[in-house]
PDB file of C-alpha atoms in Angstrom:
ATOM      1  CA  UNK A  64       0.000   0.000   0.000  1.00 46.00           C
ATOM      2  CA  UNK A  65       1.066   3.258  -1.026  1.00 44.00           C
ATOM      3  CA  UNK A  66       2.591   5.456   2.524  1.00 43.00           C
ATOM      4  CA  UNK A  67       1.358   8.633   1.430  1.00 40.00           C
ATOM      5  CA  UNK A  68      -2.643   7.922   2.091  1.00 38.00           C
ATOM      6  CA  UNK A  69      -2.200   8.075   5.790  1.00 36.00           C
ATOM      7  CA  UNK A  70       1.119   9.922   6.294  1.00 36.00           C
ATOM      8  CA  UNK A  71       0.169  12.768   8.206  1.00 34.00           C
ATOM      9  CA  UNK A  72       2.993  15.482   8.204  1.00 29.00           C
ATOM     10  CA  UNK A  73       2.939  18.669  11.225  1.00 34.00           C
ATOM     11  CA  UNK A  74       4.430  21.360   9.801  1.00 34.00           C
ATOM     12  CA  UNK A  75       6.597  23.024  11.828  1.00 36.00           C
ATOM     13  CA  UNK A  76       6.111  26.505  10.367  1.00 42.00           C
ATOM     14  CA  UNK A  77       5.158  29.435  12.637  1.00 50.00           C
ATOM     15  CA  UNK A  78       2.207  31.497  12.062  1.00 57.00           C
ATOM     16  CA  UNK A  79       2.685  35.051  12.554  1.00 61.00           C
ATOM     17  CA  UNK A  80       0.027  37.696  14.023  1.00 61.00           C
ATOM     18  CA  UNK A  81       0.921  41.612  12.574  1.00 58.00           C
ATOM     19  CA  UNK A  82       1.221  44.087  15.552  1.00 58.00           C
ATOM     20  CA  UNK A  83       2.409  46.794  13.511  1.00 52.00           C
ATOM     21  CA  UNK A  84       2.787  50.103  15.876  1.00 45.00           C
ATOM     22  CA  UNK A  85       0.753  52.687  15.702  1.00 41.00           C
ATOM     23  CA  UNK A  86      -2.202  50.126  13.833  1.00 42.00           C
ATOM     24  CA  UNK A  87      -3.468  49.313  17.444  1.00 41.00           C
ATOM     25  CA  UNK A  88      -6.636  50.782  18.494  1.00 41.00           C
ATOM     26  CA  UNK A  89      -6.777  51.763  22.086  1.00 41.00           C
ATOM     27  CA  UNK A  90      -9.925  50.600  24.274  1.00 42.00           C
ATOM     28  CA  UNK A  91     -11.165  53.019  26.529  1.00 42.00           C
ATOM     29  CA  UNK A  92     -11.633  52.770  30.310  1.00 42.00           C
ATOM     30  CA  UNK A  93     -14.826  51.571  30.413  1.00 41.00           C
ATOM     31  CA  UNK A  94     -14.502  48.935  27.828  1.00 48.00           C
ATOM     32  CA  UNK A  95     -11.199  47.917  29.243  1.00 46.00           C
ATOM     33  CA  UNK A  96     -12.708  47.410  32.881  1.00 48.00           C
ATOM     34  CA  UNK A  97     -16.135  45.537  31.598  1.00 45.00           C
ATOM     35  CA  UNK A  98     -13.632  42.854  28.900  1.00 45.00           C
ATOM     36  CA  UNK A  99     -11.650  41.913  32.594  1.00 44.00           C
ATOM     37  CA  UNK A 100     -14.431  41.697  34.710  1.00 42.00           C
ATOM     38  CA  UNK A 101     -16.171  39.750  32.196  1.00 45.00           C
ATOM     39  CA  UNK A 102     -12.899  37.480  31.632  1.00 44.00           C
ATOM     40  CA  UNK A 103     -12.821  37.309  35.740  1.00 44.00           C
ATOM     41  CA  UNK A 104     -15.714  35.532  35.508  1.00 42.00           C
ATOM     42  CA  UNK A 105     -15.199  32.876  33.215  1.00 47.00           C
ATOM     43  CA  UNK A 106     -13.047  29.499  33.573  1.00 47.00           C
ATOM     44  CA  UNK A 107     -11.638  29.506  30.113  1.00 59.00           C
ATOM     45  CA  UNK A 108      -9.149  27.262  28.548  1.00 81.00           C
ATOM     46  CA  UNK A 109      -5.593  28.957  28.446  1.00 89.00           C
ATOM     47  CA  UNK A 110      -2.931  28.236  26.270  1.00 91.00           C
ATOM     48  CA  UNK A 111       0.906  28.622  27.414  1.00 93.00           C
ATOM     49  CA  UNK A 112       2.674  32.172  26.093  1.00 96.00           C
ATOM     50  CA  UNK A 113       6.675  32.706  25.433  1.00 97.00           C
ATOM     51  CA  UNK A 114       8.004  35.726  25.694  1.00 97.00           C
ATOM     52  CA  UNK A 115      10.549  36.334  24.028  1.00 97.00           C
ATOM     53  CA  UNK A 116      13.017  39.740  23.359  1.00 96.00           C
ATOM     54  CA  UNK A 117      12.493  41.060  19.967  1.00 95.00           C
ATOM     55  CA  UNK A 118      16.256  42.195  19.807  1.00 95.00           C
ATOM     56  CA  UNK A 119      18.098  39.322  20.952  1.00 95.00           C
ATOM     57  CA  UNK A 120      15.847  36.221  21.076  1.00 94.00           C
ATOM     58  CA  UNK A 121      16.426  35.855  25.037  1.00 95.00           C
ATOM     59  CA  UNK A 122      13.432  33.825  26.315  1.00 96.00           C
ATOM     60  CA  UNK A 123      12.095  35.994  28.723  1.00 97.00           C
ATOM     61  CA  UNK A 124       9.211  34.415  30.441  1.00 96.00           C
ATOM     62  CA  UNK A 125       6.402  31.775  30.452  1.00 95.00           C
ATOM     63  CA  UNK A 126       2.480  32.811  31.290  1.00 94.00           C
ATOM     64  CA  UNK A 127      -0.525  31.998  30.016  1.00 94.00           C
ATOM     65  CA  UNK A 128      -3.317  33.460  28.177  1.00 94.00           C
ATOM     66  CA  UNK A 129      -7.127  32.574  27.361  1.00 92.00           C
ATOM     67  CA  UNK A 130      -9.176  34.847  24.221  1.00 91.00           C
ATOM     68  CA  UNK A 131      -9.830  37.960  26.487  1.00 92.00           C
ATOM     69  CA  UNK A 132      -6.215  38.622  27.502  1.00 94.00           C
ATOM     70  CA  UNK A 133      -4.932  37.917  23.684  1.00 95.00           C
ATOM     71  CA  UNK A 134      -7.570  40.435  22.429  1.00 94.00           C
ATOM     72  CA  UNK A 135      -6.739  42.674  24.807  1.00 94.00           C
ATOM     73  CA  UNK A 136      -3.212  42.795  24.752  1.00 96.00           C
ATOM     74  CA  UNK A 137      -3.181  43.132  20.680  1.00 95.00           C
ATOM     75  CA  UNK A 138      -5.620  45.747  21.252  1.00 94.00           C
ATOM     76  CA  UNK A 139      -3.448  47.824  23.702  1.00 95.00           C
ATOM     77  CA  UNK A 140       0.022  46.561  22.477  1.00 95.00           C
ATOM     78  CA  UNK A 141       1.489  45.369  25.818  1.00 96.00           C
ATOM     79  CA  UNK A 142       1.109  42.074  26.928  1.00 97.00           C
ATOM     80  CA  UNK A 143      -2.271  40.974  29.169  1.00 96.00           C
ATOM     81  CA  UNK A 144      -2.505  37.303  30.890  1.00 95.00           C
ATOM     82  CA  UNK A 145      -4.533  35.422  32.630  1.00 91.00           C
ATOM     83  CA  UNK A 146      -3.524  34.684  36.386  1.00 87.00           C
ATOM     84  CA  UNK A 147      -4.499  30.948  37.591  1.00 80.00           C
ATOM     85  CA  UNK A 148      -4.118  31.957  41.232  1.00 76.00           C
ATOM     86  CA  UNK A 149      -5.817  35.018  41.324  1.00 80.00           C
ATOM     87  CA  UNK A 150      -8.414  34.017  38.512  1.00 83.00           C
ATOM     88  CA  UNK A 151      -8.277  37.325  36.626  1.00 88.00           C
ATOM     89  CA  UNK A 152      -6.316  39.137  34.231  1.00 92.00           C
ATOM     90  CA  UNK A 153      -3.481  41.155  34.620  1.00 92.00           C
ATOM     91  CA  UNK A 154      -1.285  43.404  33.043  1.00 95.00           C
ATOM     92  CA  UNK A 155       2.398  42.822  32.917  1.00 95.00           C
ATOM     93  CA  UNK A 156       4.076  45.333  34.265  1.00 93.00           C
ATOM     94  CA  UNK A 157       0.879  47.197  35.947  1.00 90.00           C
ATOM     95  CA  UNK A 158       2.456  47.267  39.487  1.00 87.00           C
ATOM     96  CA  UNK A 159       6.636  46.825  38.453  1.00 91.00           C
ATOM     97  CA  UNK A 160       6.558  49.763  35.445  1.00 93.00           C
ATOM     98  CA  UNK A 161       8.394  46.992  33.668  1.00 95.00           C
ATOM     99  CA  UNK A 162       5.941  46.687  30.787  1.00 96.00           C
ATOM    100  CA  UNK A 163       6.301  44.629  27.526  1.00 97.00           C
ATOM    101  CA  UNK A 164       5.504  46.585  24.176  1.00 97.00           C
ATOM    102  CA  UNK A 165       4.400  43.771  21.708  1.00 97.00           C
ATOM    103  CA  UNK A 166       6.248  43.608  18.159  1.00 96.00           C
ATOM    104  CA  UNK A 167       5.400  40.532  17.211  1.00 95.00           C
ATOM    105  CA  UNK A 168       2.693  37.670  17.501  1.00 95.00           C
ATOM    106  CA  UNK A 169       3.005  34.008  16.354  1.00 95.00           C
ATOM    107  CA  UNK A 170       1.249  30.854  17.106  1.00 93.00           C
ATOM    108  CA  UNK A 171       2.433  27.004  16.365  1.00 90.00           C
ATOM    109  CA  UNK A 172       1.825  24.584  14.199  1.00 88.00           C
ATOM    110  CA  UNK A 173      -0.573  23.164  16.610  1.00 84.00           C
ATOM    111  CA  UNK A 174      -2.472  26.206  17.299  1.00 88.00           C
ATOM    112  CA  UNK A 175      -1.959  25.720  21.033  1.00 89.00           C
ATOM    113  CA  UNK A 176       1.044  27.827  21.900  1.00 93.00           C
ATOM    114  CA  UNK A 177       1.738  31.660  21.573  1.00 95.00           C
ATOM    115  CA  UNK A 178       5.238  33.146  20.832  1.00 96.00           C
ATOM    116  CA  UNK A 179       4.737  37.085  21.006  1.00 97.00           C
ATOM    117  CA  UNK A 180       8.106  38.992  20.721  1.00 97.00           C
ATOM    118  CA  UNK A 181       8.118  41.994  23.042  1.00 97.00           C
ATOM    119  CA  UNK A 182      10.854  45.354  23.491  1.00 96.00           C
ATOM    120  CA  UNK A 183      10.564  44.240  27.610  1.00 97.00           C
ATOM    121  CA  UNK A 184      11.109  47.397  30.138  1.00 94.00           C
ATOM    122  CA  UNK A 185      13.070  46.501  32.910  1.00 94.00           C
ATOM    123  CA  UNK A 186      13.193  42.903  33.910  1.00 94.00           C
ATOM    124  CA  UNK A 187      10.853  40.359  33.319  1.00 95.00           C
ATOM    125  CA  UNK A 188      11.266  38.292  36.134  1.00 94.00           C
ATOM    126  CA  UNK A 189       9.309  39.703  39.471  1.00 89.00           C
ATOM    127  CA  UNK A 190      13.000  39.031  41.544  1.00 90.00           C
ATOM    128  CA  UNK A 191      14.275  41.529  39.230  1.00 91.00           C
ATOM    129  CA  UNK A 192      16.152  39.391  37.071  1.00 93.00           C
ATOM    130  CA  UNK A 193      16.390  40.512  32.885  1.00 94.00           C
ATOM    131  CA  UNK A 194      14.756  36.476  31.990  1.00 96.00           C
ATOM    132  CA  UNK A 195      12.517  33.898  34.736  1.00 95.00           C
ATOM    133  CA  UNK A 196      14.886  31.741  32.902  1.00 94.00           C
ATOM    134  CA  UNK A 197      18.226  32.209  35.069  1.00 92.00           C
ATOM    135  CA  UNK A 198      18.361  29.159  37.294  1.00 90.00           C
ATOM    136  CA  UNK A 199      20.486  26.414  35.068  1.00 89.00           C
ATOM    137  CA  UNK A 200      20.499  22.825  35.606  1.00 86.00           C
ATOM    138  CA  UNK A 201      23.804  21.237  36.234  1.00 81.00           C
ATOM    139  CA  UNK A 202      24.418  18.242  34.195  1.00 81.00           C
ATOM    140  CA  UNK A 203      24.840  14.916  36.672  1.00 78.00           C
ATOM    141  CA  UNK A 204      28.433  13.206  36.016  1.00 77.00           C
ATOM    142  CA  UNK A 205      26.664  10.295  36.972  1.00 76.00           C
ATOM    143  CA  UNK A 206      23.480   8.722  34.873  1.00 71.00           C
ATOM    144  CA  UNK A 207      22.706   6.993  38.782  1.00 72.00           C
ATOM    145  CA  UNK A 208      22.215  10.417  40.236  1.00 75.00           C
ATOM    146  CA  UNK A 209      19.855  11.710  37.560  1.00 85.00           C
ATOM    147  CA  UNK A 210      16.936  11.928  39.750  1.00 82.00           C
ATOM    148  CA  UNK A 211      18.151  12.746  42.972  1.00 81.00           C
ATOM    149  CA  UNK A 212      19.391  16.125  40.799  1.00 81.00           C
ATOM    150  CA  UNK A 213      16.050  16.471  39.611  1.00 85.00           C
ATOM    151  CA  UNK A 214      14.616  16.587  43.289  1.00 83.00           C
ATOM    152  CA  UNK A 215      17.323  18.983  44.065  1.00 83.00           C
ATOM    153  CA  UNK A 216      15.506  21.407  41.553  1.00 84.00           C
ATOM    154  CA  UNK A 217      12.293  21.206  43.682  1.00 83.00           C
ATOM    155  CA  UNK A 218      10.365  21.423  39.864  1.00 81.00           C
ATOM    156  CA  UNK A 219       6.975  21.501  40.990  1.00 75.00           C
ATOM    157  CA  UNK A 220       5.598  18.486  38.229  1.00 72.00           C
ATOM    158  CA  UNK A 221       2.405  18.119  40.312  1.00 64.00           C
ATOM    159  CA  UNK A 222       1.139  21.119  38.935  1.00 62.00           C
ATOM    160  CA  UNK A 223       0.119  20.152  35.375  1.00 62.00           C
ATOM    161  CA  UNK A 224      -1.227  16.372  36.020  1.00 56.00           C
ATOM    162  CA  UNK A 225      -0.206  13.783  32.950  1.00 54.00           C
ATOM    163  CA  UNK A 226      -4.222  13.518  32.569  1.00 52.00           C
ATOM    164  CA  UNK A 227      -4.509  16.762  30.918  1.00 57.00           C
ATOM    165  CA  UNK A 228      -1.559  15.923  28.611  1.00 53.00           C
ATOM    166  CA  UNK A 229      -3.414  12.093  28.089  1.00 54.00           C
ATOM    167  CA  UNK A 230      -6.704  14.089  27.370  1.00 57.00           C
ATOM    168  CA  UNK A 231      -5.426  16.015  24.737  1.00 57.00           C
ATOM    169  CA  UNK A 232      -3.485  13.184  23.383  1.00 56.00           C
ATOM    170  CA  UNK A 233      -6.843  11.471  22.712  1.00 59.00           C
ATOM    171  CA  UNK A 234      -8.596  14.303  21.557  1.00 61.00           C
ATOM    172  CA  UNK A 235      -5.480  14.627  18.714  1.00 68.00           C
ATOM    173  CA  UNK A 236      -6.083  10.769  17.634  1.00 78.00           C
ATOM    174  CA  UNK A 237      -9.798  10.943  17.547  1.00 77.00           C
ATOM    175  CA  UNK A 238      -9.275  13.850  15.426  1.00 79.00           C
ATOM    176  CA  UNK A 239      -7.476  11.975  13.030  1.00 83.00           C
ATOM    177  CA  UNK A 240      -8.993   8.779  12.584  1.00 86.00           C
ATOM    178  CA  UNK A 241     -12.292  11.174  12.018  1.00 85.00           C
ATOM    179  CA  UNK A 242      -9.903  12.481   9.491  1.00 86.00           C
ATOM    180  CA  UNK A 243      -9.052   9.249   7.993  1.00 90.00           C
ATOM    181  CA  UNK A 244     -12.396   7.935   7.972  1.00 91.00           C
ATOM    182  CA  UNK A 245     -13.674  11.539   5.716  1.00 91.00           C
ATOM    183  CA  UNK A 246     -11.045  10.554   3.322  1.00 91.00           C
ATOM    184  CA  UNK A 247     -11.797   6.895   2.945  1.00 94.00           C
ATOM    185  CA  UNK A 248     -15.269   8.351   2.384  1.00 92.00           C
ATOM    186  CA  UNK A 249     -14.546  11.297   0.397  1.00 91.00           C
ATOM    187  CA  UNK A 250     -12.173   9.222  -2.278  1.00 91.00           C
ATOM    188  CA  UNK A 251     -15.170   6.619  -2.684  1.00 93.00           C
ATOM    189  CA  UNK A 252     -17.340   9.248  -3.814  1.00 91.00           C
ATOM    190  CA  UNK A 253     -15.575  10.951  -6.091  1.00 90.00           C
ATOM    191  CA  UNK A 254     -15.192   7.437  -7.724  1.00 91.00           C
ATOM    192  CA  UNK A 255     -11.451   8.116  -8.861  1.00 87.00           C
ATOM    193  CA  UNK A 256     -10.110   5.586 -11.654  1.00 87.00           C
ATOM    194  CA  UNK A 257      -7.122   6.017  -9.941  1.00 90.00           C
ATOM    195  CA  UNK A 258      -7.871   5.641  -6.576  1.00 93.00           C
ATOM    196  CA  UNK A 259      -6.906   2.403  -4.776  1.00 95.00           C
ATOM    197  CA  UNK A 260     -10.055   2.618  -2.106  1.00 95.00           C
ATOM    198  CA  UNK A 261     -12.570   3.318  -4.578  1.00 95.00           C
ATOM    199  CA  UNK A 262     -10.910   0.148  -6.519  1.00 95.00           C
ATOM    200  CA  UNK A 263     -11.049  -1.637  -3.350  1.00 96.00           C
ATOM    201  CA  UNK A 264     -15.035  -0.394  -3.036  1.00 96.00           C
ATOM    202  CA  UNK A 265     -15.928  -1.709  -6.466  1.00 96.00           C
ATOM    203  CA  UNK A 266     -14.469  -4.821  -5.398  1.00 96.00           C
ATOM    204  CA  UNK A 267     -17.295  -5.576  -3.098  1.00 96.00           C
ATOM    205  CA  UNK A 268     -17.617  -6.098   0.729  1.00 96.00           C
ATOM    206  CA  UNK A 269     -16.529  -9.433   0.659  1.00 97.00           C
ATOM    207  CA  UNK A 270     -13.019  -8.458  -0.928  1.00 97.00           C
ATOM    208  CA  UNK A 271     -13.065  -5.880   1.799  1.00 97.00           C
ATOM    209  CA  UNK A 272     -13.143  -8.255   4.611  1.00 97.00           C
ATOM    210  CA  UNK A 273     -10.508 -11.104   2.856  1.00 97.00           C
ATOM    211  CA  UNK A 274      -7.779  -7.396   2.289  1.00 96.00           C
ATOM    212  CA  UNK A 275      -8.696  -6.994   6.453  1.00 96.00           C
ATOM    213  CA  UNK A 276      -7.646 -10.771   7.035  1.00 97.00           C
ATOM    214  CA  UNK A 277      -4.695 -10.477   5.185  1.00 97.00           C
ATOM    215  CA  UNK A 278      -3.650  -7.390   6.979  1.00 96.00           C
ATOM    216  CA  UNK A 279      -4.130  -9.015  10.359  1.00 97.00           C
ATOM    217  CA  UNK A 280      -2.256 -11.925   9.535  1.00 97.00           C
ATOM    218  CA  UNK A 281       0.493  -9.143   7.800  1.00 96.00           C
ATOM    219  CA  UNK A 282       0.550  -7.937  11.607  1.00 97.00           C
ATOM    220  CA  UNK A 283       0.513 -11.156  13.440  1.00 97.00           C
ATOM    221  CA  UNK A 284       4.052 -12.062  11.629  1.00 97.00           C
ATOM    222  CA  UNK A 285       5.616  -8.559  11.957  1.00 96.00           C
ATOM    223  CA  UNK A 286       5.126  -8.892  15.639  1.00 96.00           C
ATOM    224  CA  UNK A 287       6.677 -12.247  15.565  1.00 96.00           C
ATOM    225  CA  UNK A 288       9.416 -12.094  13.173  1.00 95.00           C
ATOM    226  CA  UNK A 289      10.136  -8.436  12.368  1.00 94.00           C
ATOM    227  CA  UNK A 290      11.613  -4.610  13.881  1.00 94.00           C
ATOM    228  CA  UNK A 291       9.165  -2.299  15.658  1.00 92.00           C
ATOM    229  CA  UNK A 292       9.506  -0.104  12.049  1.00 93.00           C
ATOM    230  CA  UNK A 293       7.712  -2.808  10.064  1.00 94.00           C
ATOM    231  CA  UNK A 294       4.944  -3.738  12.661  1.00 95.00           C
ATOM    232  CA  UNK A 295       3.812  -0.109  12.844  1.00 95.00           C
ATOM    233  CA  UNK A 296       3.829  -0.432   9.077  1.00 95.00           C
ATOM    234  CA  UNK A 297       1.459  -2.791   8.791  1.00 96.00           C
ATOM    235  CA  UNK A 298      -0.273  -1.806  11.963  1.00 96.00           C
ATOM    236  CA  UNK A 299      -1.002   1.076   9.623  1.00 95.00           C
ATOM    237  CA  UNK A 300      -2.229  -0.958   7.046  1.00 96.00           C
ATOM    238  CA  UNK A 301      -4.393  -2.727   9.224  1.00 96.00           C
ATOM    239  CA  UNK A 302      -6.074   0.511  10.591  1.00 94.00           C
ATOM    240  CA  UNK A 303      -6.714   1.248   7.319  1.00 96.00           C
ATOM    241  CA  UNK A 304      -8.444  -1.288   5.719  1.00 97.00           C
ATOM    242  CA  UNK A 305     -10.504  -1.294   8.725  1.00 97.00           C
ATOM    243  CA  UNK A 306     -11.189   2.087   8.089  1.00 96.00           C
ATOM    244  CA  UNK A 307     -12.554   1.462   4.868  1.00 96.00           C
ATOM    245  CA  UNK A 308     -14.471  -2.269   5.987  1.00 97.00           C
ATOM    246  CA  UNK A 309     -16.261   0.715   8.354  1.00 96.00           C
ATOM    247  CA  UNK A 310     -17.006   3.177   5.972  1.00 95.00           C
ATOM    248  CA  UNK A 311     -18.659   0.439   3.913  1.00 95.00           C
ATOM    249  CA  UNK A 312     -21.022  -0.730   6.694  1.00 95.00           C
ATOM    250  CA  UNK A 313     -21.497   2.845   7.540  1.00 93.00           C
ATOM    251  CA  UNK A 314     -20.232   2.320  11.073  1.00 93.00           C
ATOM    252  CA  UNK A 315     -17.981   5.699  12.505  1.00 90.00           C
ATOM    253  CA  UNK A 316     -15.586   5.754  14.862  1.00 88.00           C
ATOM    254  CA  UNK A 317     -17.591   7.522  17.431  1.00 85.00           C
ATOM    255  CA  UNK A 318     -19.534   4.432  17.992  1.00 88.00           C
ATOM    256  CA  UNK A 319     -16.799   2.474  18.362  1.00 90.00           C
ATOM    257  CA  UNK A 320     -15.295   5.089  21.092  1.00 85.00           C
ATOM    258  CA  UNK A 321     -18.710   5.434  22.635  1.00 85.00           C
ATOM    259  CA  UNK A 322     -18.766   1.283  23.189  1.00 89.00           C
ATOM    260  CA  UNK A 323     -15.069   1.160  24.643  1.00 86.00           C
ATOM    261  CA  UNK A 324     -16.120   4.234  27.024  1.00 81.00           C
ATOM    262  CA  UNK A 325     -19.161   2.254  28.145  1.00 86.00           C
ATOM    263  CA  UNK A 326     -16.918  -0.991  29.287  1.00 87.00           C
ATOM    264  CA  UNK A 327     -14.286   1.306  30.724  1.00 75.00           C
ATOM    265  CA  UNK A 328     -16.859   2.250  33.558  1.00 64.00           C
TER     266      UNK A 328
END
């Protein structure tokens, strides 16, 4: 089977927001004060922010942001977050003086990170160092003392739990066998000549099942007999000719999800 039908390439590219001085339109007072207490009072979703210095590149800090604090700070041109402990927004620099006019705005490939590229006045760290990022880790001579260096740190891991990471793990996968299964679908109906599922289709449910035995047996022997490289191979080639044996029946993954949920209880 041809690679390139399931190969799903990130691109690594960074999307860039204008902030071009002088282009920003200031909010008044009154709007300013009614966009954070409305922000106050919701529990939004917040995606992590890097700041870093337009100039040099130096990594400045780390905070986080949900819509209201991105709208306002491209609105007012100095950065705005959103505070987990005190649940509101805030202005950096509103109490220091050490504010950070915004140059630049870019987001990842992933759409769930911000980079934003500041001219920082001051320091950006509140114990009045230039970068939050001034504490280096020393190397271990020794591989045995790796984590005993680590505890040393006193990193605080507790405070994002692996859940959330596992959460949005799943939500990436369901995304793309939903993705998979619309192309499956999608290449059937536009009844391509070319097309090796809609050959497959026009074969017939029965040559549908016998390519999904095949496949399984291709798997059975790459687990016995073969590297890790050619059992995710045809791993891959099992997921999708089961793909297409569901699109045929007319069966989606979210019923298959919805039944594993139910015996996970």
């Amino acid at each position: 089977m041809n690679r390139a039908l399931y190969k799903n390439v990130c691109s690594v590219k960074l999307f860039k927001i204008n902030v071009k001085k002088g282009s920003i339109k200031k909010m008044d007072d009154e709007n300013l004060n009614s966009h954070e207490e409305k922000s106050s009072l919701k529990n939004e979703k917040l995606i992590p922010v890097i700041i870093q210095d337009y100039k040099t590149g130096e990594v400045l800090m780390l905070a986080y942001m949900n819509s209201e604090s991105l709208a306002k700070s491209i609105k007012t041109g100095r950065t705005w977050f959103w505070s987990r402990q005190r649940q509101k927004l805030w202005n950096k620099g509103e109490t220091s003086g050490n504010f950070q006019l915004i140059k630049n705005i870019y987001y990842d490939c992933d759409k769930d990170t911000l980079l934003i590229k500041v001219e920082q006045t001051g320091s950006a760290c509140h114990t009045g160092n230039r970068s939050c990022f001034f504490e280096e880790f020393k190397l271990p001579e020794s591989k045995e003392s790796i984590l005993d260096e680590i505890e040393k740190t006193g990193l605080d891991f507790a405070k994002y739990p692996g859940s959330d990471i596992q959460k949005s793990s799943e939500k990436n996968i369901s995304i793309f066998l939903d993705k998979l299964y619309m192309t499956i679908k999608e290449r059937i109906l536009s009844k391509s000549e070319s097309s090796y599922t809609y050959k497959l289709h026009l074969k017939g449910l029965d040559e549908i099942i016998k390519k999904f035995g095949e496949e399984s047996i291709e798997v059975i022997l790459a687990a016995k007999h073969q590297d890790k490289g050619n059992l995710v191979y045809e791993i891959a080639d099992l997921f999708y000719h089961l793909t297409v044996l569901m699109v045929e029946k007319d069966t989606g993954y979210s019923e298959i999800i919805k039944e594993l949920e139910s015996r996970s209880k």
